[in-house]
Amino acid sequence: MQPAAATRIRIVLADDHDLVRSAIKALLAMIEGVEVIAEARDGRELLTVLGSMTPDLVMTDISMPGMDGITAIAEIRDRYPGMKVLALSMHDSADIVKRAMASGARGYLLKDASPFELEQAVGSMTAIGSYFSPAIVQRLMQPAQRTAQDDLTPRQVEILTLIAQGRASKQIAFALGLSSKTVNVHRARIMGRLRLADIASLTLYAVRKGLVTP
């Protein structure tokens, strides 16, 4: 979808990989009437940028160090309710897409999209306020898979998320107000319920279920 020549679409772009961000910026510059007015390398920098300017569209990666894209999207929704946010990601997991949408993203674009689809996404976000890659729509229409909440108790999901974030038992215990022994018991029960034998497998499960982003 080609934006009208007289229309100036101001975009803030966030991605922690400089080469990827530069490539996306170059592709956006080829779309008539589109201008990247600011860039950010993580969620916190993105929020700082948005504190001093109001773009027509925010495009943000999901997996970023420090404050990730999903957390940043939720903050943007709370601080700037009307702002349009298009999530960018290499991940087509339905769980991650749903997390991004629940946080406030109005669109989701895969990073392997063609330049034509990038242009379509910008035009659609500007015109109607949403855009989802065809591959994402197809994935969302598939029968729902079991979520972590189906397999585990709320407390176990909480502990699994912290484990997948690399927290040690003592750190988890402190954060949740539990004893290290209790955390270890929960971890053993989680492993037993999921039939997983090590921390690496637990982390992979958490990523697949959208509890954490890689």
Short mmCIF file of C-alpha atoms in Angstrom, two decimals:
data_model
loop_
_atom_site.label_atom_id
_atom_site.label_comp_id
_atom_site.label_asym_id
_atom_site.label_seq_id
_atom_site.Cartn_x
_atom_site.Cartn_y
_atom_site.Cartn_z
CA MET A 1 0.00 0.00 0.00
CA GLN A 2 1.61 3.24 -1.14
CA PRO A 3 1.17 6.20 1.25
CA ALA A 4 -0.04 9.41 -0.36
CA ALA A 5 2.78 11.65 -1.49
CA ALA A 6 1.61 14.52 0.68
CA THR A 7 1.46 12.34 3.78
CA ARG A 8 4.45 12.36 6.08
CA ILE A 9 4.61 9.29 8.28
CA ARG A 10 7.02 9.77 11.17
CA ILE A 11 8.42 6.53 12.59
CA VAL A 12 10.48 5.66 15.67
CA LEU A 13 12.39 2.40 15.14
CA ALA A 14 13.77 0.17 17.92
CA ASP A 15 16.07 -2.83 17.43
CA ASP A 16 19.17 -3.86 19.36
CA HIS A 17 21.08 -4.99 16.26
CA ASP A 18 22.59 -1.99 14.52
CA LEU A 19 22.84 -3.68 11.11
CA VAL A 20 19.25 -4.90 11.22
CA ARG A 21 18.00 -1.51 12.33
CA SER A 22 19.99 0.24 9.60
CA ALA A 23 18.63 -2.16 6.98
CA ILE A 24 15.03 -1.60 8.06
CA LYS A 25 15.61 2.16 8.15
CA ALA A 26 17.00 2.07 4.61
CA LEU A 27 13.95 0.13 3.38
CA LEU A 28 11.61 2.57 5.10
CA ALA A 29 13.43 5.49 3.47
CA MET A 30 12.49 4.05 0.09
CA ILE A 31 8.76 4.41 0.88
CA GLU A 32 7.43 7.77 -0.27
CA GLY A 33 6.39 10.04 2.58
CA VAL A 34 7.97 7.87 5.30
CA GLU A 35 10.70 9.15 7.62
CA VAL A 36 12.48 7.49 10.55
CA ILE A 37 12.79 10.36 13.02
CA ALA A 38 14.53 8.47 15.85
CA GLU A 39 16.08 5.11 16.72
CA ALA A 40 16.53 3.09 19.89
CA ARG A 41 18.54 0.02 20.87
CA ASP A 42 16.28 -1.28 23.67
CA GLY A 43 12.99 -0.70 25.42
CA ARG A 44 14.26 1.85 27.91
CA GLU A 45 15.88 3.95 25.21
CA LEU A 46 12.67 3.71 23.19
CA LEU A 47 10.61 5.09 26.09
CA THR A 48 13.14 7.90 26.56
CA VAL A 49 12.82 8.83 22.89
CA LEU A 50 9.04 8.82 23.08
CA GLY A 51 9.20 11.19 26.00
CA SER A 52 10.36 13.97 23.69
CA MET A 53 8.51 13.26 20.43
CA THR A 54 5.23 11.84 19.14
CA PRO A 55 5.64 9.67 16.05
CA ASP A 56 2.85 8.37 13.86
CA LEU A 57 4.12 4.85 14.29
CA VAL A 58 6.47 2.93 16.59
CA MET A 59 8.19 -0.15 15.18
CA THR A 60 9.94 -2.23 17.82
CA ASP A 61 11.77 -5.52 17.99
CA ILE A 62 10.50 -8.04 20.55
CA SER A 63 13.79 -9.59 21.70
CA MET A 64 16.02 -6.85 23.11
CA PRO A 65 18.36 -6.78 26.13
CA GLY A 66 17.38 -4.96 29.29
CA MET A 67 13.75 -3.98 28.75
CA ASP A 68 12.41 -6.19 25.98
CA GLY A 69 9.92 -5.15 23.33
CA ILE A 70 6.84 -6.65 24.97
CA THR A 71 7.52 -4.81 28.24
CA ALA A 72 8.16 -1.59 26.32
CA ILE A 73 4.92 -2.02 24.35
CA ALA A 74 2.97 -2.35 27.59
CA GLU A 75 4.61 0.81 28.93
CA ILE A 76 3.80 2.67 25.71
CA ARG A 77 0.17 1.56 25.96
CA ASP A 78 -0.05 2.87 29.52
CA ARG A 79 1.76 6.16 28.85
CA TYR A 80 0.52 6.90 25.33
CA PRO A 81 -2.79 5.03 24.83
CA GLY A 82 -3.38 6.21 21.27
CA MET A 83 0.08 5.42 19.92
CA LYS A 84 0.28 2.81 17.16
CA VAL A 85 2.87 0.09 17.73
CA LEU A 86 4.00 -2.49 15.18
CA ALA A 87 5.97 -5.38 16.69
CA LEU A 88 8.92 -6.76 14.72
CA SER A 89 10.23 -10.26 15.31
CA MET A 90 11.82 -13.35 13.86
CA HIS A 91 9.50 -15.46 16.02
CA ASP A 92 6.15 -16.65 14.68
CA SER A 93 5.06 -18.41 17.87
CA ALA A 94 1.34 -17.81 18.48
CA ASP A 95 2.05 -17.42 22.20
CA ILE A 96 4.56 -14.60 21.61
CA VAL A 97 2.23 -12.89 19.13
CA LYS A 98 -0.61 -13.06 21.64
CA ARG A 99 1.63 -11.63 24.37
CA ALA A 100 2.59 -8.73 22.10
CA MET A 101 -1.07 -8.08 21.28
CA ALA A 102 -2.11 -8.31 24.93
CA SER A 103 0.60 -5.77 25.77
CA GLY A 104 -0.80 -3.30 23.24
CA ALA A 105 0.77 -4.05 19.85
CA ARG A 106 -1.62 -3.30 17.00
CA GLY A 107 0.40 -5.17 14.41
CA TYR A 108 3.02 -7.89 14.05
CA LEU A 109 5.53 -8.12 11.20
CA LEU A 110 8.07 -10.89 10.70
CA LYS A 111 11.63 -9.76 10.04
CA ASP A 112 11.90 -11.95 6.96
CA ALA A 113 9.10 -9.99 5.30
CA SER A 114 9.71 -8.58 1.84
CA PRO A 115 10.19 -4.83 1.23
CA PHE A 116 6.74 -4.86 -0.36
CA GLU A 117 5.17 -6.31 2.77
CA LEU A 118 7.02 -3.77 4.92
CA GLU A 119 5.43 -1.02 2.83
CA GLN A 120 2.04 -2.70 3.17
CA ALA A 121 2.47 -2.89 6.93
CA VAL A 122 3.32 0.79 7.28
CA GLY A 123 0.40 1.78 5.05
CA SER A 124 -2.05 -0.46 6.89
CA MET A 125 -0.92 0.67 10.33
CA THR A 126 -1.32 4.28 9.23
CA ALA A 127 -4.66 3.84 7.47
CA ILE A 128 -6.55 1.39 9.68
CA GLY A 129 -4.32 1.03 12.72
CA SER A 130 -3.37 -2.64 12.41
CA TYR A 131 -1.37 -5.15 10.36
CA PHE A 132 -0.50 -8.81 10.79
CA SER A 133 1.71 -10.83 8.46
CA PRO A 134 -0.23 -13.49 6.53
CA ALA A 135 1.97 -16.15 8.16
CA ILE A 136 1.01 -14.81 11.59
CA VAL A 137 -2.70 -14.79 10.74
CA GLN A 138 -2.43 -18.40 9.59
CA ARG A 139 -0.60 -19.36 12.79
CA LEU A 140 -3.21 -17.65 14.98
CA MET A 141 -6.01 -19.51 13.16
CA GLN A 142 -4.50 -22.91 13.97
CA PRO A 143 -6.04 -24.91 16.84
CA ALA A 144 -4.85 -23.54 20.16
CA GLN A 145 -1.93 -25.37 21.72
CA ARG A 146 -1.63 -26.01 25.42
CA THR A 147 -0.14 -23.09 27.30
CA ALA A 148 2.10 -23.09 30.35
CA GLN A 149 -0.97 -22.10 32.37
CA ASP A 150 -2.64 -25.34 31.27
CA ASP A 151 0.31 -27.44 32.42
CA LEU A 152 1.35 -25.68 35.64
CA THR A 153 -0.04 -23.84 38.63
CA PRO A 154 0.24 -20.02 38.70
CA ARG A 155 3.09 -20.25 41.24
CA GLN A 156 4.93 -22.79 39.09
CA VAL A 157 4.56 -20.57 36.03
CA GLU A 158 6.00 -17.68 38.05
CA ILE A 159 8.97 -19.74 39.21
CA LEU A 160 9.55 -21.24 35.74
CA THR A 161 9.64 -17.75 34.23
CA LEU A 162 12.31 -16.66 36.70
CA ILE A 163 14.31 -19.84 36.12
CA ALA A 164 14.21 -19.21 32.37
CA GLN A 165 15.46 -15.66 33.00
CA GLY A 166 18.58 -17.18 34.56
CA ARG A 167 17.72 -16.54 38.22
CA ALA A 168 19.28 -18.80 40.87
CA SER A 169 17.14 -20.45 43.55
CA LYS A 170 18.22 -17.92 46.19
CA GLN A 171 17.31 -15.00 43.90
CA ILE A 172 13.92 -16.52 43.12
CA ALA A 173 13.29 -17.19 46.79
CA PHE A 174 14.10 -13.57 47.68
CA ALA A 175 11.95 -12.18 44.86
CA LEU A 176 8.91 -14.29 45.81
CA GLY A 177 9.33 -14.31 49.57
CA LEU A 178 9.95 -18.06 49.70
CA SER A 179 12.70 -20.25 51.05
CA SER A 180 15.31 -21.70 48.69
CA LYS A 181 14.13 -25.17 49.72
CA THR A 182 10.58 -24.35 48.65
CA VAL A 183 11.81 -23.04 45.29
CA ASN A 184 13.80 -26.23 44.74
CA VAL A 185 10.73 -28.34 45.54
CA HIS A 186 8.68 -26.35 43.03
CA ARG A 187 11.41 -26.74 40.40
CA ALA A 188 11.48 -30.51 40.91
CA ARG A 189 7.69 -30.67 40.58
CA ILE A 190 7.80 -28.53 37.44
CA MET A 191 10.37 -30.85 35.89
CA GLY A 192 8.29 -33.86 36.86
CA ARG A 193 5.06 -32.45 35.49
CA LEU A 194 6.68 -31.37 32.21
CA ARG A 195 8.89 -34.47 32.02
CA LEU A 196 11.98 -32.35 31.56
CA ALA A 197 15.36 -33.19 33.04
CA ASP A 198 17.43 -29.99 33.11
CA ILE A 199 17.39 -26.19 33.23
CA ALA A 200 18.12 -25.87 29.50
CA SER A 201 14.99 -27.86 28.68
CA LEU A 202 12.93 -25.75 31.08
CA THR A 203 14.23 -22.58 29.45
CA LEU A 204 13.39 -23.86 25.97
CA TYR A 205 9.89 -24.77 27.14
CA ALA A 206 9.42 -21.27 28.59
CA VAL A 207 10.52 -19.69 25.30
CA ARG A 208 8.19 -21.90 23.27
CA LYS A 209 5.28 -21.01 25.53
CA GLY A 210 6.03 -17.28 25.28
CA LEU A 211 6.92 -16.83 28.97
CA VAL A 212 10.24 -15.27 28.03
CA THR A 213 11.72 -14.02 24.77
CA PRO A 214 15.10 -15.35 23.63
#
